[in-house]
Coordinates of N, CA, C and O in Angstrom, one line a residue:
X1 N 56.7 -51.1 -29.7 CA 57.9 -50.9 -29.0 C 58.8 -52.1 -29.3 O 58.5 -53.2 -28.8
X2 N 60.0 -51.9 -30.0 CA 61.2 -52.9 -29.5 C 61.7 -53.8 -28.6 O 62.3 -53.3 -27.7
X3 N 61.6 -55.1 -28.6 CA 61.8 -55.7 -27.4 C 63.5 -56.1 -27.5 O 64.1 -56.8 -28.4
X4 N 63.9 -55.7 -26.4 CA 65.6 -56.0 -25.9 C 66.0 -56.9 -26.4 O 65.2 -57.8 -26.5
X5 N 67.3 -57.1 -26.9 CA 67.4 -58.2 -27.7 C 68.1 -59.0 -25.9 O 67.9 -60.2 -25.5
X6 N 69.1 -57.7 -25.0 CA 69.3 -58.8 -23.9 C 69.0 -57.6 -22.7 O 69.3 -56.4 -22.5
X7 N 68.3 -58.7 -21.9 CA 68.3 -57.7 -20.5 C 68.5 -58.2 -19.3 O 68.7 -59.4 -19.3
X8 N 68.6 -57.7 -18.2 CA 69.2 -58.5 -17.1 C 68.1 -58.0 -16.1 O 67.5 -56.9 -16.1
X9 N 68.0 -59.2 -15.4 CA 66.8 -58.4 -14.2 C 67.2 -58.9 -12.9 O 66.2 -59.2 -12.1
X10 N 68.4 -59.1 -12.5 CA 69.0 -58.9 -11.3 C 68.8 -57.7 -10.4 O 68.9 -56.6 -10.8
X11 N 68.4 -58.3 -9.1 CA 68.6 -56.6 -8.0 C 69.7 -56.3 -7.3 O 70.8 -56.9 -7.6
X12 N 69.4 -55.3 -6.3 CA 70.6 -55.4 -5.5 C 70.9 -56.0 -4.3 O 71.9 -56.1 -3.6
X13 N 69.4 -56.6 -4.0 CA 69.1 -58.1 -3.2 C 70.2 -59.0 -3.0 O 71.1 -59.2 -2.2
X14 N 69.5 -59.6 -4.7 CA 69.9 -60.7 -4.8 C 71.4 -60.4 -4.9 O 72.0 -61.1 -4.1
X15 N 72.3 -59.6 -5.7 CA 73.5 -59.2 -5.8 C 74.0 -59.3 -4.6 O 74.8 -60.3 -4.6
X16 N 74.0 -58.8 -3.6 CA 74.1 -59.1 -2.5 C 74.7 -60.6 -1.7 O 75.8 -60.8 -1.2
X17 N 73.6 -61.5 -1.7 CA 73.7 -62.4 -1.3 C 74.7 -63.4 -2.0 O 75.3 -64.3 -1.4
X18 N 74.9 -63.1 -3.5 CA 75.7 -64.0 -4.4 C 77.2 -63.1 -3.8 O 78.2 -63.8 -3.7
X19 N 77.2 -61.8 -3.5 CA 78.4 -61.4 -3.5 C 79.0 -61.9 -1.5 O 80.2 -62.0 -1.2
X20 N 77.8 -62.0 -0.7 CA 77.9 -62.3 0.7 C 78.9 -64.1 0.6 O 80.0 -64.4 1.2
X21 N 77.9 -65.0 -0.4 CA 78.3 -66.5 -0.2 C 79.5 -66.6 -1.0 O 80.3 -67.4 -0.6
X22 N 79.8 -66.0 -2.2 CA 80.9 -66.0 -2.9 C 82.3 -65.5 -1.9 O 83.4 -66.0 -1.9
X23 N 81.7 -64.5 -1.1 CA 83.0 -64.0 -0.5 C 83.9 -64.8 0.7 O 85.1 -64.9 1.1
X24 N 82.6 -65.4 0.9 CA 83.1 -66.7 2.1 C 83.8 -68.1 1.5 O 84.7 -68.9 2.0
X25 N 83.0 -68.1 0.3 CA 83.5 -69.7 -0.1 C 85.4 -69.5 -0.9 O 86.2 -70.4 -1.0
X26 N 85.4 -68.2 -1.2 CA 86.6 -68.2 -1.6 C 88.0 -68.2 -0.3 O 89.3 -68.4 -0.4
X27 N 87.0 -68.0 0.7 CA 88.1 -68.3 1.9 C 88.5 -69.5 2.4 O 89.3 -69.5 3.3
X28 N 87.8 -70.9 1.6 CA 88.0 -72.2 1.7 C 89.1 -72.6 0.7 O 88.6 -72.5 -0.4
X29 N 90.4 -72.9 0.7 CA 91.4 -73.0 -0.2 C 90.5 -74.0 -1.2 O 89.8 -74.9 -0.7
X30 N 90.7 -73.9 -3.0 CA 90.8 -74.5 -3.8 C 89.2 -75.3 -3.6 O 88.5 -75.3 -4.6
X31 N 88.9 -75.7 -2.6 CA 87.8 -76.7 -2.7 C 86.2 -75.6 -2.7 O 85.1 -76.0 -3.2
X32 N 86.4 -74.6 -2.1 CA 85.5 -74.0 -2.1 C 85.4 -73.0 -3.1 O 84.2 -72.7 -3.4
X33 N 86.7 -72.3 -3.9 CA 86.4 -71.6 -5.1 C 85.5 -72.2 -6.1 O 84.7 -71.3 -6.5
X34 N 85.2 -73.7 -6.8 CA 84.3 -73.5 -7.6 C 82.7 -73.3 -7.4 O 81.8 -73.0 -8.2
X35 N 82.6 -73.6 -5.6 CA 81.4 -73.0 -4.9 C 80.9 -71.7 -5.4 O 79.8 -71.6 -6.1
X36 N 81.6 -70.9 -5.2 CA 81.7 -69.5 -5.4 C 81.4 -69.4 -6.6 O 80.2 -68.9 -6.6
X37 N 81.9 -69.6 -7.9 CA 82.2 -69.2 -8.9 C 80.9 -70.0 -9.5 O 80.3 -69.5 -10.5
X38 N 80.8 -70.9 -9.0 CA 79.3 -71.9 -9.8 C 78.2 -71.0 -9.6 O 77.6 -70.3 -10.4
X39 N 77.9 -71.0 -7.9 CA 77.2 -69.4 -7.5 C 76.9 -68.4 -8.1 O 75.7 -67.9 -8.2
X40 N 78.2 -67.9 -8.5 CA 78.1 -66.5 -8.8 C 77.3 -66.4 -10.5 O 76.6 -65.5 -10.8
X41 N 77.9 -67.6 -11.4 CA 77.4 -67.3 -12.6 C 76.0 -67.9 -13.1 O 75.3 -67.5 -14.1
X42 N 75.6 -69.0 -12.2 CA 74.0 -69.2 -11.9 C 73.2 -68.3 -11.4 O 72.0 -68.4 -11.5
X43 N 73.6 -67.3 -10.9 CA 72.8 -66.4 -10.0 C 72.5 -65.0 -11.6 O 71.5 -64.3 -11.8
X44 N 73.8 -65.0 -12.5 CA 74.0 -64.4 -13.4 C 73.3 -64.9 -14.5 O 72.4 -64.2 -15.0
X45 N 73.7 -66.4 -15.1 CA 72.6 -66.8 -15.8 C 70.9 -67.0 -15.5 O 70.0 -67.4 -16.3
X46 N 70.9 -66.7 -14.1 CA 69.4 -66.9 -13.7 C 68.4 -65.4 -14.3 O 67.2 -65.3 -14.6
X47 N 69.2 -64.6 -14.3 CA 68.7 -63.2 -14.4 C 68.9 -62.3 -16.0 O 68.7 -61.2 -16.3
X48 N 69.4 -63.6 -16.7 CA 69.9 -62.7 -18.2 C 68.6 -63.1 -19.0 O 67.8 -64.0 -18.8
X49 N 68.5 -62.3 -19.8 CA 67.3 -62.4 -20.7 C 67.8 -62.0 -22.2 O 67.9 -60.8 -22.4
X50 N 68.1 -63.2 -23.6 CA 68.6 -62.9 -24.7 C 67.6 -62.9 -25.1 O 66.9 -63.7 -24.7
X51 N 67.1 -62.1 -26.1 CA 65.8 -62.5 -27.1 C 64.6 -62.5 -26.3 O 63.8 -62.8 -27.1
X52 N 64.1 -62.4 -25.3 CA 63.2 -62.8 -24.4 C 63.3 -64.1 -24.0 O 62.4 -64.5 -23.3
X53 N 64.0 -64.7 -24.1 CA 64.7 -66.5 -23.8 C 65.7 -66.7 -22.7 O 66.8 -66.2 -22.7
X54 N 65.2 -67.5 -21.6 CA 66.1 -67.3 -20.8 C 66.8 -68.2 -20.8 O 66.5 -69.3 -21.3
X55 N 68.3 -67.9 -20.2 CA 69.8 -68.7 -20.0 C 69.6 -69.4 -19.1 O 68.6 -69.4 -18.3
X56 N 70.6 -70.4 -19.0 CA 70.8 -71.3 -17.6 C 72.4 -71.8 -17.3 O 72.9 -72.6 -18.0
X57 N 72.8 -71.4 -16.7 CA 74.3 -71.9 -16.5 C 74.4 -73.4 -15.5 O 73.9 -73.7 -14.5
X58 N 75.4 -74.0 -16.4 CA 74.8 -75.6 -15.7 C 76.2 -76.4 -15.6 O 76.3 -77.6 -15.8
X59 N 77.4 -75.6 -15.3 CA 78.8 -76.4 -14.8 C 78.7 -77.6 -13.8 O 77.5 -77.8 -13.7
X60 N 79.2 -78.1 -13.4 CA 78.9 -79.3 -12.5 C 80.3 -78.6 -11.5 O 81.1 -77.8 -12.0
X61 N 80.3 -79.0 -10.2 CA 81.4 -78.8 -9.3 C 82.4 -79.3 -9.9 O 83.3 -78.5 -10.3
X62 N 82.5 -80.6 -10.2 CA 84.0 -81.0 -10.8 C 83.9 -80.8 -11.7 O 82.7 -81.3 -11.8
X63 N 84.1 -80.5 -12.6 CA 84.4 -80.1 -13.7 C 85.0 -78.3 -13.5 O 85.9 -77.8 -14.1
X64 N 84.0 -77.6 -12.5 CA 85.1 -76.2 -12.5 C 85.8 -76.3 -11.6 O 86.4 -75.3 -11.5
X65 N 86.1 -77.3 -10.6 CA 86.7 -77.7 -9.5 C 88.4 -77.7 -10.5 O 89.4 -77.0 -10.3
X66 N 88.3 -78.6 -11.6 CA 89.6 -79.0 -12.3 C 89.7 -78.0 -13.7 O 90.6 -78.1 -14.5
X67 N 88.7 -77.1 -13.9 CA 89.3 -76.2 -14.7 C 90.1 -75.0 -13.8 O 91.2 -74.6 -14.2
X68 N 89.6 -74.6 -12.8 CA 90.2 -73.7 -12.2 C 91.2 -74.1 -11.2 O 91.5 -73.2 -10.4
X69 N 91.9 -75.2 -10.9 CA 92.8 -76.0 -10.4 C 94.0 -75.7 -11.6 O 94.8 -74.8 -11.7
X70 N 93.7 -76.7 -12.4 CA 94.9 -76.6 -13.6 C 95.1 -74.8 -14.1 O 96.1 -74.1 -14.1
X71 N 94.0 -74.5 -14.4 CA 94.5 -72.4 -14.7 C 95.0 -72.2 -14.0 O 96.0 -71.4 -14.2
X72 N 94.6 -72.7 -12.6 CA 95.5 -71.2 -11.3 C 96.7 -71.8 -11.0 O 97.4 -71.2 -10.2
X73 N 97.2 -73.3 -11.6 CA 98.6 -74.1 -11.0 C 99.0 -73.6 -12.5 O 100.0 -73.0 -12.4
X74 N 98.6 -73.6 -13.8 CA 99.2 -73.1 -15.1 C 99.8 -71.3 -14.9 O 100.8 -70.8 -15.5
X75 N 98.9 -70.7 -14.2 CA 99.2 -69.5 -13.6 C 100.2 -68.8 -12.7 O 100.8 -67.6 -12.6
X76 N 100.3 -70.0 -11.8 CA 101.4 -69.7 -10.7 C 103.2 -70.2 -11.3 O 104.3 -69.8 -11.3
X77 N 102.4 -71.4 -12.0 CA 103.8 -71.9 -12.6 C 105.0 -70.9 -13.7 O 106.2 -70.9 -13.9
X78 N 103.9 -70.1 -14.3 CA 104.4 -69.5 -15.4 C 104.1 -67.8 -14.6 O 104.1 -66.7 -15.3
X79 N 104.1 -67.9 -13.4 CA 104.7 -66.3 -12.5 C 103.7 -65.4 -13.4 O 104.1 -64.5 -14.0
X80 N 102.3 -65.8 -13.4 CA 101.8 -65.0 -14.1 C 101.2 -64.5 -15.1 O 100.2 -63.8 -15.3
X81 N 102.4 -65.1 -16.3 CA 102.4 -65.2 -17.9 C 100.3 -65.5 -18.3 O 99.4 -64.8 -18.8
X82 N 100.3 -66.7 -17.7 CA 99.2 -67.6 -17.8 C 97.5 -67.0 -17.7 O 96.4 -67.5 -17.9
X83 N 97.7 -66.1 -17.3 CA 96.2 -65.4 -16.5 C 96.1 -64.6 -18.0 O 95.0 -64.2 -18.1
X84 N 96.7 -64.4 -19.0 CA 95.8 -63.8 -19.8 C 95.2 -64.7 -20.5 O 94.2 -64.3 -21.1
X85 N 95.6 -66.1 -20.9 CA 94.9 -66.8 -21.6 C 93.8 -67.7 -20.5 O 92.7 -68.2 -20.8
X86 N 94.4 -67.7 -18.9 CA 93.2 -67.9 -18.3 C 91.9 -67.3 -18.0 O 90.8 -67.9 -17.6
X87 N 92.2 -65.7 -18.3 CA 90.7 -64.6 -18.2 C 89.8 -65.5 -19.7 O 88.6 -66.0 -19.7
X88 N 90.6 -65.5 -20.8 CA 89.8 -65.4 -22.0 C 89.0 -67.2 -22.0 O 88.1 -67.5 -22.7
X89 N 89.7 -68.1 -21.0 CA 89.5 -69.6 -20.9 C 88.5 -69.3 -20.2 O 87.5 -69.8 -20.6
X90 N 88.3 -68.7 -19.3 CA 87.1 -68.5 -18.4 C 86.0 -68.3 -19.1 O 85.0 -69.0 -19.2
X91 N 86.3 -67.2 -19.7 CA 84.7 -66.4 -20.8 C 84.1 -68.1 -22.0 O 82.9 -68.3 -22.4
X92 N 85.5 -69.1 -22.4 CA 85.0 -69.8 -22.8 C 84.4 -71.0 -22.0 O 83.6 -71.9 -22.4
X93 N 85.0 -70.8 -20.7 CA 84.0 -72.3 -20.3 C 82.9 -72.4 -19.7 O 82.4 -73.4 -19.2
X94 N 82.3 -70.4 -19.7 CA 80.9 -70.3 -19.0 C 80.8 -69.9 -20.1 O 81.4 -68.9 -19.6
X95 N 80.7 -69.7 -20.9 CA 80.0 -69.8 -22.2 C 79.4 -71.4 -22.7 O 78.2 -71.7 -22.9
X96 N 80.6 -72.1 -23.0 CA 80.2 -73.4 -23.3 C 78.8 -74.0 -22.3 O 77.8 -74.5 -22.8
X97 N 79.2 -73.7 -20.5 CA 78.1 -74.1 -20.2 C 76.6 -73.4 -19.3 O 75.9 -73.5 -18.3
X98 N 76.8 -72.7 -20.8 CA 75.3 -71.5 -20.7 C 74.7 -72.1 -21.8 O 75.4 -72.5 -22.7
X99 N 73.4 -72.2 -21.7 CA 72.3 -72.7 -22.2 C 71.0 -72.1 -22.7 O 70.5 -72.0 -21.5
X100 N 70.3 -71.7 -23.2 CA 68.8 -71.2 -23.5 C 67.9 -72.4 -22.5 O 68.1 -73.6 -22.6
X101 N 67.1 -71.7 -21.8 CA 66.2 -72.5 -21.0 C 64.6 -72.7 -22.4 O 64.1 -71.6 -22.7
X102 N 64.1 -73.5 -22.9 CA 63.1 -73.2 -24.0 C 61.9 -73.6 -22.9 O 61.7 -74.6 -22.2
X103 N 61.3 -72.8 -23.0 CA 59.8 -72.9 -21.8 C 58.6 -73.4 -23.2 O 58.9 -73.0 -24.4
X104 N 57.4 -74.1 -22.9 CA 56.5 -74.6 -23.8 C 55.8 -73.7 -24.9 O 55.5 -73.9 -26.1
X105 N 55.8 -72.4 -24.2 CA 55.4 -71.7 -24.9 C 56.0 -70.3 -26.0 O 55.5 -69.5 -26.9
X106 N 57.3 -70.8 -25.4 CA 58.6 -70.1 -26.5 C 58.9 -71.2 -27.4 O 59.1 -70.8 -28.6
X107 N 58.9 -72.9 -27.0 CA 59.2 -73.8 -28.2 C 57.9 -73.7 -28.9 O 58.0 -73.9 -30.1
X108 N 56.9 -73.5 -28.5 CA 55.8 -73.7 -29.7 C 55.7 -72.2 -30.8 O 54.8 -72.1 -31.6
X109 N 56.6 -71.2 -30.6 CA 56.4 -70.2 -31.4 C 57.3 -70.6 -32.5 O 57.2 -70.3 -33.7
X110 N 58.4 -71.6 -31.9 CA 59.4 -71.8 -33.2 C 58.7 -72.8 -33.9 O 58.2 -73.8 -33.4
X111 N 58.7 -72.4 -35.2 CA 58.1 -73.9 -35.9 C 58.9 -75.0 -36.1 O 60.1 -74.9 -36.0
X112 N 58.6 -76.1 -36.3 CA 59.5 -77.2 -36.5 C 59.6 -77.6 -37.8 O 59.0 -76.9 -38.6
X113 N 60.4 -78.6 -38.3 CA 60.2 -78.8 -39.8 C 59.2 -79.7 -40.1 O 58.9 -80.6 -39.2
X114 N 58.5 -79.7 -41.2 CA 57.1 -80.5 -41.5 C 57.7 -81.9 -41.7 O 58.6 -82.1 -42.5
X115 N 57.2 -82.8 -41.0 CA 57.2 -84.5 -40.7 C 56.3 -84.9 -41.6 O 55.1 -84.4 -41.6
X116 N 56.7 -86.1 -42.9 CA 56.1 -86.4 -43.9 C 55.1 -87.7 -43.1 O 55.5 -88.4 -42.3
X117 N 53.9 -87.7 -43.4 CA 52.8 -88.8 -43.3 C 52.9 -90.0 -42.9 O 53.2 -90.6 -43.9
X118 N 52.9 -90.7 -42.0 CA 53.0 -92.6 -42.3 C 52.0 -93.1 -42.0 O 51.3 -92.9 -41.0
X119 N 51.7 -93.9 -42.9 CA 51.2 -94.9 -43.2 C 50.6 -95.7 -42.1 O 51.1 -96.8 -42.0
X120 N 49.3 -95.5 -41.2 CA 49.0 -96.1 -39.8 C 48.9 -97.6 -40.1 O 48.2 -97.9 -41.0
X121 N 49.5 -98.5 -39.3 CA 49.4 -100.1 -38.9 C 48.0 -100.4 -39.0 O 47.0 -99.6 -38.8
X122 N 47.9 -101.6 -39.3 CA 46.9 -102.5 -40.1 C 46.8 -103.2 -38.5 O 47.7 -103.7 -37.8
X123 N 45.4 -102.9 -38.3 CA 45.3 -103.4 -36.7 C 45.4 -104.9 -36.9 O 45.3 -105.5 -38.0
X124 N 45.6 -105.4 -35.7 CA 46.0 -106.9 -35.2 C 45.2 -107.3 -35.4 O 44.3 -106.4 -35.3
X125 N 44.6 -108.8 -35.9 CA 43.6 -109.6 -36.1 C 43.4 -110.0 -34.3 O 44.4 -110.1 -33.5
X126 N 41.7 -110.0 -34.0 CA 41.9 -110.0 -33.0 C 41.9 -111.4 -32.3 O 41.0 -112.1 -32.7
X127 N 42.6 -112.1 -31.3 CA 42.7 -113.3 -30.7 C 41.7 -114.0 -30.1 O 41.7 -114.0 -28.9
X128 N 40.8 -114.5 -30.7 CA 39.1 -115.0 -30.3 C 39.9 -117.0 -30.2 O 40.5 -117.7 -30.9
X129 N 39.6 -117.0 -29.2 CA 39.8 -118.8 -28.9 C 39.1 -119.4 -29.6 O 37.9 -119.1 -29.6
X130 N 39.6 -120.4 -30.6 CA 38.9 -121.4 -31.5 C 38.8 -122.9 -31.2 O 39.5 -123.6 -30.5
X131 N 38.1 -123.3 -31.7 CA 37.3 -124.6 -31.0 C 38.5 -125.6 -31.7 O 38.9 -125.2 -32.7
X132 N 38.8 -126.4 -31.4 CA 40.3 -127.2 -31.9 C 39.3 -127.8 -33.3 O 38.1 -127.8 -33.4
X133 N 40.4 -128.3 -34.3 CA 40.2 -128.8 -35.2 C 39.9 -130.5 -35.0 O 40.5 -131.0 -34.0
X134 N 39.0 -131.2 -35.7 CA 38.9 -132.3 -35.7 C 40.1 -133.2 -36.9 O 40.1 -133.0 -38.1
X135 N 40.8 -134.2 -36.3 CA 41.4 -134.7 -37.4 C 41.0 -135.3 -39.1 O 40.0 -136.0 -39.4
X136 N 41.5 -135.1 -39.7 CA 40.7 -135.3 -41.1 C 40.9 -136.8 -40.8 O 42.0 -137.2 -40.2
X137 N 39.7 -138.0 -41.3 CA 39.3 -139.3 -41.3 C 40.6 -139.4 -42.8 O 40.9 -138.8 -43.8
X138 N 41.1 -140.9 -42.0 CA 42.1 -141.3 -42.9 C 41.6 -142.2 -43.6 O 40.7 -143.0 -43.2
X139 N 42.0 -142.1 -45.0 CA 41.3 -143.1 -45.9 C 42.1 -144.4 -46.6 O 41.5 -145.2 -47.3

């Protein structure tokens, strides 16, 4: 049988609770939207499955704190105009930070490239205390 190239294994549990905490934090002006939105697409990258490989969505607060700050003040400023280049800025900046999670036993299926030989070190002579020298007789 064919294995999915993507699948999602979210319920309607879990949907739930991302749609319960999302709905609240958007009621915190500006400081709480990237709450929500970090939320909501971790909860999304938690559950996607490409290839059998799982995703990880890994934004930091500030950083969507000030992407979605500047879009929604680029948005209001321009009465609107702005939200279509901000839908498609969205798709790029949770994309940029979505990730393949590589688990031990998925990186060891991929092969690596073959690493040429070296040459193992010539062990240390080993440091045995020696009895001092006597001065050579001056003639």
């Amino acid at each position: 049988m064919d294995k999915k190239q993507f699948e999602f294994t979210g319920t309607a549990g879990g949907y739930f609770i991302v749609a319960i905490v999302t709905g609240i934090t958007v009621y915190i002006p500006i400081f709480g939207w990237p709450i929500g939105f970090n939320f909501m697409y971790g909860w999304l990258g938690d559950n996607v499955l490409i290839n059998g490989r799982k995703v990880k969505y890994s934004a930091k607060y500030g950083e969507t704190l000030k992407f979605l700050f500047v879009n929604l003040l680029l948005t209001i400023i321009t009465f609107g105009i702005y939200s279509f280049w901000f839908a498609v800025k969205t798709y790029k900046f949770v994309a940029s930070h979505t990730a393949f999670v590589d688990t031990p036993a998925q990186s060891a299926a991929v092969p690596e490239a073959p690493v040429a030989p070296t040459m193992p070190e010539a062990p240390a002579a080993p440091m045995t205390p020696s009895a001092p020298v006597p001065p050579a007789p001056i003639q």
